[in-house]
Amino acid sequence: MEGEFLLEVKGVHKHFPGVHALNGVNFQLRRGEVHALVGENGAGKSTLIKIISGVHNIDNGEYLIEGKPANIRTPHEAIEKGISVIYQELTLIPHMSIAENIFFSHLPNTRGKVNWKEVYEKTRELMSYVGLDENPRTKVGYLPVAKQQLVEIIKALSANAKIIIMDEPTSALSNNEIENLCRIIKELKSKGIGIIYISHKLDEILELSDRITVLRDGQYIDTVETADVTQDKLVSMMVGRELKDMYPRQACEPGEVVLEVKGLTTEKVYDVSFNVRAGEIVGFSGLMGAGRTELARAIIGADKRISGQVIVNGKAVPADATDKALEMGIGYVPEDRKNHGIFAQCCIRKNMTISALKQFKNTVKINRSNETLSVNKMVEDLHIKTPSIEQLISKLSGGNQQKVILARFLMMNGIKVLIIDEPTRGIDVGAKAEIYNILDQLTHQGLAVVMISSEMPEILSMCDRIYVMKKGRVTAEFKRGEATQEKLLSKAI
Amino acid sequence: MEKTSKGHFFKSITRFEQAALVIALLAICIVFSILSSSFMTVLNITNVLRQVSLMVIAGIGMVLLLLLGEIDISVGSLQAAVGIASVTVLNATGSIILALLAALATGVVSGLLNGIIVTKGGVNSFIATLGTMAIIRGIGMVVTKAVSIPVRVPEFAEIGAGQLFGIPVPVIISAALVIFFYFVLNHTIFGRQIYAIGGNSEAAKLAGLPVQKIKLQVFVLAGVLFALSAFILASRLDAGQPIAGQGFEMQVIAAVILGGVSMSGGNGTLSGALLGMLILGVIQNGLVLLNVSSFYHDIVRGAVIILAVYLDERRKKNAAKQLLRSSNK
Ligand SMILES: Nc1ncnc2c1ncn2[C@@H]1O[C@H](COP(=O)(O)OP(=O)(O)OP(=O)(O)O)[C@@H](O)[C@H]1O
Ligand SMILES: [Mg+2]
């Protein structure tokens, strides 16, 4: 006998020390349904997913699969029951081929001898199904993130998943890639597979999902039919109040030129020149891989420069010393938070103050009480959700980690230029508005901001000037108000 | 709130692990004092501490390197080279101060050499120092023609054998250094930066830390500490011996890892390392007291190394599991 729902959790509670991460949450998934899960950073979305997929066990409540108790205690058991999770941080093995990655847990074989012909044939078949045009022998490490994600999906399909969970699958994808993903999801749906979809991009959710469940602070708020809600309604359910001004940008009279880049050339960037004035927010738009991150890295001296100059307040920034760049007042918030941003084994406090330690030094010693005071203030200002500043940063939700990294530079006294690479990736609407607000305020105090972003609305509404990059070159410059999505896009492709 | 937070919980795990080390140390002491009546005597305990203090001085340097995610296995060879250099200068000048300067200079040079090969040359530090280990030992053999140089200044022996207020001089030196570096690691910018770089050097670089500079500085600092232990060793041996310090690198590394300092960088404490070194020192002393053949010492040492690395691997796995559980998405 089959139950009405593929999967159902009822009144689930999950505690972590100091955090009530899930507080009586309900969730059901029907066959052939796309069920979106939304909520602010730290609302408990990932925690719920981890319970469903056996990473965490529930403290209290019920978890049923097809009407029967799930009895899933480990990730392995979840996979056996047909539950596949596509995490944002992909779990593929980079030095193995596409085919090996897909089949390594269940290689077709006759008496121990792997039937490679069959492996490659099946892989090709699945690849054409999701529209992945590659050689199955290609090592996964050489593929861009979007294609790796498709490999993850194939892996789930090949394991005969009945339930596929996607935790922020599109935060690293370009528009075309997102469209392709949507197409695949619709096909999976028609095959009766149930999909749980987490994203902070509400327009996407409204387009793609059948139902939406909203969580807030670990509480179950409601489950609604997608057809019955608007974006505004959804936002107010998520944040618990009306959110008036998403993009608060009030351009201020630009001051002196603070950052000047002249003919900067590296292996990935060709002859880029631009400047940023005090009080300006200058955006860099473009597709993934257009060389924007490489430009930022070359500016601070993290990547080798071949030629060109970077000047801050009239002084040249050395080509190979990120510490000098920091001293001159340039901060860089990296795109890849997990690998390039956080110190996973350190607490929030140490993560936040690592670049500004000089401010807390008296003679030789770090003044702990001053440090704690500043960190607590930042935690308050940015609404970072944590039981304590001594919490390991890796225990924070993704959005809150991002705020800690941002705070790392905001707390610096001498900060003049802030380069932020995908500043709101994985960040909820409320926090986004907060971050925009903070950036806006800081520019009024004379900060120069360079904002690299693939999100057009954010670039269009926050930036005073916009540069578009394509294949390592600047292809266009727009003033605020001149640019439209179409114009940016046409210069990017 | 504080008490229940996961951060504190994690700290208490490491603390718990140190408690296990303390218990192990006590248990080993009890076993040896039952097996040998001369173990629990003031004379013997002073002796153990005197011996361990050499390992501790070098061990501090090794902790700094391991926390950074680097290693230096040329420390054993350096014991010989420094001994030879300082005894040669001592015999020529009669000045202990000049001999000490010669020792420290040798340490600086070797630290610079290792540091430059690793930071500028981009060579993995295990391989780089495997090379310099052979080179430094070779130089020692060549300049002495493999013959030990006896000390001709009698006061020199006082450094290793002497006492101050009834406490052996090497113990006083190592205790002072432990306190100093405990402070450096836990309360200074330099210490914070070491942990950060060892934890994630790319993130450290992007956060504006002078990664290569600090690595070079730590290699030199470790070289100086290694030289200091070698200087005291030369005094205890009363000679500059070209074979001094053979196998010392393995002892130091094993003891430090046993004490919870991770080989992959960013994790570990000086106090834990100290416990690890005490445990290894007591075991070695006990085996001597029990008249166990020195060949068995090697076997025990080998077993300790494997145990230490096994514990490190297990810790790493647990940490990875923790991360999977807590990592977002
Ligand atoms: N292993 C853990 N230990 C302690 N606290 C945790 C752990 N995992 C999650 N938390 C806490 O539980 C709460 C919910 O986190 P979760 O990762 O589920 O949020 P989320 O809704 O996925 O947020 P985001 O949108 O930022 O990804 C947060 O306050 C987080 O700090
Ligand atoms: Mg999450």
mmCIF file with all atom_site columns, C-alpha atoms in Angstrom, chain B residues 155-256:
data_model
loop_
_atom_site.group_PDB
_atom_site.id
_atom_site.type_symbol
_atom_site.label_atom_id
_atom_site.label_alt_id
_atom_site.label_comp_id
_atom_site.label_asym_id
_atom_site.label_entity_id
_atom_site.label_seq_id
_atom_site.pdbx_PDB_ins_code
_atom_site.Cartn_x
_atom_site.Cartn_y
_atom_site.Cartn_z
_atom_site.occupancy
_atom_site.B_iso_or_equiv
_atom_site.pdbx_formal_charge
_atom_site.auth_seq_id
_atom_site.auth_comp_id
_atom_site.auth_asym_id
_atom_site.auth_atom_id
_atom_site.pdbx_PDB_model_num
ATOM 1   C CA . GLU B 1 155 ? 82.621 25.437 32.093 1.00 0.00 ? 155 GLU B CA 1
ATOM 2   C CA . PHE B 1 156 ? 80.630 24.586 28.966 1.00 0.00 ? 156 PHE B CA 1
ATOM 3   C CA . ALA B 1 157 ? 79.279 21.422 30.635 1.00 0.00 ? 157 ALA B CA 1
ATOM 4   C CA . GLU B 1 158 ? 77.494 23.604 33.205 1.00 0.00 ? 158 GLU B CA 1
ATOM 5   C CA . ILE B 1 159 ? 74.831 24.570 30.659 1.00 0.00 ? 159 ILE B CA 1
ATOM 6   C CA . GLY B 1 160 ? 73.503 21.062 30.293 1.00 0.00 ? 160 GLY B CA 1
ATOM 7   C CA . ALA B 1 161 ? 74.387 19.721 33.730 1.00 0.00 ? 161 ALA B CA 1
ATOM 8   C CA . GLY B 1 162 ? 74.152 22.806 35.909 1.00 0.00 ? 162 GLY B CA 1
ATOM 9   C CA . GLN B 1 163 ? 71.366 23.750 38.298 1.00 0.00 ? 163 GLN B CA 1
ATOM 10  C CA . LEU B 1 164 ? 69.764 26.951 39.467 1.00 0.00 ? 164 LEU B CA 1
ATOM 11  C CA . PHE B 1 165 ? 67.869 26.805 42.778 1.00 0.00 ? 165 PHE B CA 1
ATOM 12  C CA . GLY B 1 166 ? 68.070 23.030 42.484 1.00 0.00 ? 166 GLY B CA 1
ATOM 13  C CA . ILE B 1 167 ? 66.410 23.023 39.063 1.00 0.00 ? 167 ILE B CA 1
ATOM 14  C CA . PRO B 1 168 ? 68.404 21.926 36.005 1.00 0.00 ? 168 PRO B CA 1
ATOM 15  C CA . VAL B 1 169 ? 69.280 24.836 33.718 1.00 0.00 ? 169 VAL B CA 1
ATOM 16  C CA . PRO B 1 170 ? 67.758 23.223 30.575 1.00 0.00 ? 170 PRO B CA 1
ATOM 17  C CA . VAL B 1 171 ? 64.468 22.779 32.426 1.00 0.00 ? 171 VAL B CA 1
ATOM 18  C CA . ILE B 1 172 ? 64.430 26.452 33.352 1.00 0.00 ? 172 ILE B CA 1
ATOM 19  C CA . ILE B 1 173 ? 65.177 27.483 29.774 1.00 0.00 ? 173 ILE B CA 1
ATOM 20  C CA . SER B 1 174 ? 62.520 25.241 28.281 1.00 0.00 ? 174 SER B CA 1
ATOM 21  C CA . ALA B 1 175 ? 59.896 26.272 30.840 1.00 0.00 ? 175 ALA B CA 1
ATOM 22  C CA . ALA B 1 176 ? 60.557 29.928 30.073 1.00 0.00 ? 176 ALA B CA 1
ATOM 23  C CA . LEU B 1 177 ? 60.248 29.256 26.368 1.00 0.00 ? 177 LEU B CA 1
ATOM 24  C CA . VAL B 1 178 ? 57.014 27.317 26.793 1.00 0.00 ? 178 VAL B CA 1
ATOM 25  C CA . ILE B 1 179 ? 55.482 30.193 28.746 1.00 0.00 ? 179 ILE B CA 1
ATOM 26  C CA . PHE B 1 180 ? 56.704 32.722 26.198 1.00 0.00 ? 180 PHE B CA 1
ATOM 27  C CA . PHE B 1 181 ? 55.393 30.827 23.187 1.00 0.00 ? 181 PHE B CA 1
ATOM 28  C CA . TYR B 1 182 ? 52.132 30.000 24.923 1.00 0.00 ? 182 TYR B CA 1
ATOM 29  C CA . PHE B 1 183 ? 51.656 33.745 25.158 1.00 0.00 ? 183 PHE B CA 1
ATOM 30  C CA . VAL B 1 184 ? 52.702 34.280 21.543 1.00 0.00 ? 184 VAL B CA 1
ATOM 31  C CA . LEU B 1 185 ? 50.324 31.649 20.192 1.00 0.00 ? 185 LEU B CA 1
ATOM 32  C CA . ASN B 1 186 ? 47.332 32.672 22.248 1.00 0.00 ? 186 ASN B CA 1
ATOM 33  C CA . HIS B 1 187 ? 47.597 36.386 22.750 1.00 0.00 ? 187 HIS B CA 1
ATOM 34  C CA . THR B 1 188 ? 49.460 37.957 19.855 1.00 0.00 ? 188 THR B CA 1
ATOM 35  C CA . ILE B 1 189 ? 48.647 38.803 16.272 1.00 0.00 ? 189 ILE B CA 1
ATOM 36  C CA . PHE B 1 190 ? 51.484 36.569 15.104 1.00 0.00 ? 190 PHE B CA 1
ATOM 37  C CA . GLY B 1 191 ? 49.917 33.585 16.889 1.00 0.00 ? 191 GLY B CA 1
ATOM 38  C CA . ARG B 1 192 ? 46.483 34.235 15.414 1.00 0.00 ? 192 ARG B CA 1
ATOM 39  C CA . GLN B 1 193 ? 48.001 34.542 11.989 1.00 0.00 ? 193 GLN B CA 1
ATOM 40  C CA . ILE B 1 194 ? 49.826 31.224 12.340 1.00 0.00 ? 194 ILE B CA 1
ATOM 41  C CA . TYR B 1 195 ? 46.596 29.395 13.164 1.00 0.00 ? 195 TYR B CA 1
ATOM 42  C CA . ALA B 1 196 ? 44.737 31.143 10.348 1.00 0.00 ? 196 ALA B CA 1
ATOM 43  C CA . ILE B 1 197 ? 47.350 30.371 7.715  1.00 0.00 ? 197 ILE B CA 1
ATOM 44  C CA . GLY B 1 198 ? 47.559 26.747 8.790  1.00 0.00 ? 198 GLY B CA 1
ATOM 45  C CA . GLY B 1 199 ? 43.783 26.464 8.717  1.00 0.00 ? 199 GLY B CA 1
ATOM 46  C CA . ASN B 1 200 ? 43.261 27.931 5.241  1.00 0.00 ? 200 ASN B CA 1
ATOM 47  C CA . SER B 1 201 ? 46.194 29.629 3.589  1.00 0.00 ? 201 SER B CA 1
ATOM 48  C CA . GLU B 1 202 ? 44.228 30.845 0.555  1.00 0.00 ? 202 GLU B CA 1
ATOM 49  C CA . ALA B 1 203 ? 41.657 32.530 2.775  1.00 0.00 ? 203 ALA B CA 1
ATOM 50  C CA . ALA B 1 204 ? 44.490 33.992 4.825  1.00 0.00 ? 204 ALA B CA 1
ATOM 51  C CA . LYS B 1 205 ? 46.107 35.437 1.726  1.00 0.00 ? 205 LYS B CA 1
ATOM 52  C CA . LEU B 1 206 ? 42.850 36.991 0.533  1.00 0.00 ? 206 LEU B CA 1
ATOM 53  C CA . ALA B 1 207 ? 42.232 38.398 3.999  1.00 0.00 ? 207 ALA B CA 1
ATOM 54  C CA . GLY B 1 208 ? 45.485 40.308 3.628  1.00 0.00 ? 208 GLY B CA 1
ATOM 55  C CA . LEU B 1 209 ? 47.847 38.201 5.718  1.00 0.00 ? 209 LEU B CA 1
ATOM 56  C CA . PRO B 1 210 ? 51.501 38.108 4.647  1.00 0.00 ? 210 PRO B CA 1
ATOM 57  C CA . VAL B 1 211 ? 51.439 34.336 4.270  1.00 0.00 ? 211 VAL B CA 1
ATOM 58  C CA . GLN B 1 212 ? 54.876 33.773 2.733  1.00 0.00 ? 212 GLN B CA 1
ATOM 59  C CA . LYS B 1 213 ? 56.567 36.209 5.071  1.00 0.00 ? 213 LYS B CA 1
ATOM 60  C CA . ILE B 1 214 ? 55.136 34.561 8.157  1.00 0.00 ? 214 ILE B CA 1
ATOM 61  C CA . LYS B 1 215 ? 56.079 31.120 6.884  1.00 0.00 ? 215 LYS B CA 1
ATOM 62  C CA . LEU B 1 216 ? 59.644 32.253 6.344  1.00 0.00 ? 216 LEU B CA 1
ATOM 63  C CA . GLN B 1 217 ? 59.735 33.858 9.796  1.00 0.00 ? 217 GLN B CA 1
ATOM 64  C CA . VAL B 1 218 ? 58.482 30.679 11.437 1.00 0.00 ? 218 VAL B CA 1
ATOM 65  C CA . PHE B 1 219 ? 61.047 28.529 9.626  1.00 0.00 ? 219 PHE B CA 1
ATOM 66  C CA . VAL B 1 220 ? 63.786 30.821 10.951 1.00 0.00 ? 220 VAL B CA 1
ATOM 67  C CA . LEU B 1 221 ? 62.289 30.913 14.432 1.00 0.00 ? 221 LEU B CA 1
ATOM 68  C CA . ALA B 1 222 ? 62.087 27.120 14.467 1.00 0.00 ? 222 ALA B CA 1
ATOM 69  C CA . GLY B 1 223 ? 65.689 26.952 13.247 1.00 0.00 ? 223 GLY B CA 1
ATOM 70  C CA . VAL B 1 224 ? 66.759 29.084 16.209 1.00 0.00 ? 224 VAL B CA 1
ATOM 71  C CA . LEU B 1 225 ? 64.867 26.896 18.676 1.00 0.00 ? 225 LEU B CA 1
ATOM 72  C CA . PHE B 1 226 ? 66.336 23.752 17.133 1.00 0.00 ? 226 PHE B CA 1
ATOM 73  C CA . ALA B 1 227 ? 69.786 25.329 17.445 1.00 0.00 ? 227 ALA B CA 1
ATOM 74  C CA . LEU B 1 228 ? 69.198 26.144 21.098 1.00 0.00 ? 228 LEU B CA 1
ATOM 75  C CA . SER B 1 229 ? 68.336 22.542 21.893 1.00 0.00 ? 229 SER B CA 1
ATOM 76  C CA . ALA B 1 230 ? 71.401 21.445 19.898 1.00 0.00 ? 230 ALA B CA 1
ATOM 77  C CA . PHE B 1 231 ? 73.604 23.818 21.862 1.00 0.00 ? 231 PHE B CA 1
ATOM 78  C CA . ILE B 1 232 ? 72.473 22.293 25.155 1.00 0.00 ? 232 ILE B CA 1
ATOM 79  C CA . LEU B 1 233 ? 72.840 18.814 23.694 1.00 0.00 ? 233 LEU B CA 1
ATOM 80  C CA . ALA B 1 234 ? 76.458 19.595 22.756 1.00 0.00 ? 234 ALA B CA 1
ATOM 81  C CA . SER B 1 235 ? 77.075 20.691 26.314 1.00 0.00 ? 235 SER B CA 1
ATOM 82  C CA . ARG B 1 236 ? 75.617 17.451 27.660 1.00 0.00 ? 236 ARG B CA 1
ATOM 83  C CA . LEU B 1 237 ? 77.599 15.349 25.207 1.00 0.00 ? 237 LEU B CA 1
ATOM 84  C CA . ASP B 1 238 ? 80.640 17.537 25.957 1.00 0.00 ? 238 ASP B CA 1
ATOM 85  C CA . ALA B 1 239 ? 81.498 17.309 22.284 1.00 0.00 ? 239 ALA B CA 1
ATOM 86  C CA . GLY B 1 240 ? 80.455 18.297 18.795 1.00 0.00 ? 240 GLY B CA 1
ATOM 87  C CA . GLN B 1 241 ? 79.359 14.938 17.404 1.00 0.00 ? 241 GLN B CA 1
ATOM 88  C CA . PRO B 1 242 ? 78.598 14.455 13.722 1.00 0.00 ? 242 PRO B CA 1
ATOM 89  C CA . ILE B 1 243 ? 76.154 11.650 14.560 1.00 0.00 ? 243 ILE B CA 1
ATOM 90  C CA . ALA B 1 244 ? 74.284 13.594 17.242 1.00 0.00 ? 244 ALA B CA 1
ATOM 91  C CA . GLY B 1 245 ? 70.520 13.838 16.930 1.00 0.00 ? 245 GLY B CA 1
ATOM 92  C CA . GLN B 1 246 ? 69.976 10.863 14.680 1.00 0.00 ? 246 GLN B CA 1
ATOM 93  C CA . GLY B 1 247 ? 66.284 9.986  14.793 1.00 0.00 ? 247 GLY B CA 1
ATOM 94  C CA . PHE B 1 248 ? 65.566 13.106 16.869 1.00 0.00 ? 248 PHE B CA 1
ATOM 95  C CA . GLU B 1 249 ? 63.203 14.458 14.189 1.00 0.00 ? 249 GLU B CA 1
ATOM 96  C CA . MET B 1 250 ? 60.959 11.421 14.480 1.00 0.00 ? 250 MET B CA 1
ATOM 97  C CA . GLN B 1 251 ? 60.903 11.657 18.267 1.00 0.00 ? 251 GLN B CA 1
ATOM 98  C CA . VAL B 1 252 ? 59.936 15.290 18.236 1.00 0.00 ? 252 VAL B CA 1
ATOM 99  C CA . ILE B 1 253 ? 57.315 14.949 15.523 1.00 0.00 ? 253 ILE B CA 1
ATOM 100 C CA . ALA B 1 254 ? 55.767 11.837 17.042 1.00 0.00 ? 254 ALA B CA 1
ATOM 101 C CA . ALA B 1 255 ? 55.571 13.382 20.501 1.00 0.00 ? 255 ALA B CA 1
ATOM 102 C CA . VAL B 1 256 ? 54.006 16.596 19.238 1.00 0.00 ? 256 VAL B CA 1
#
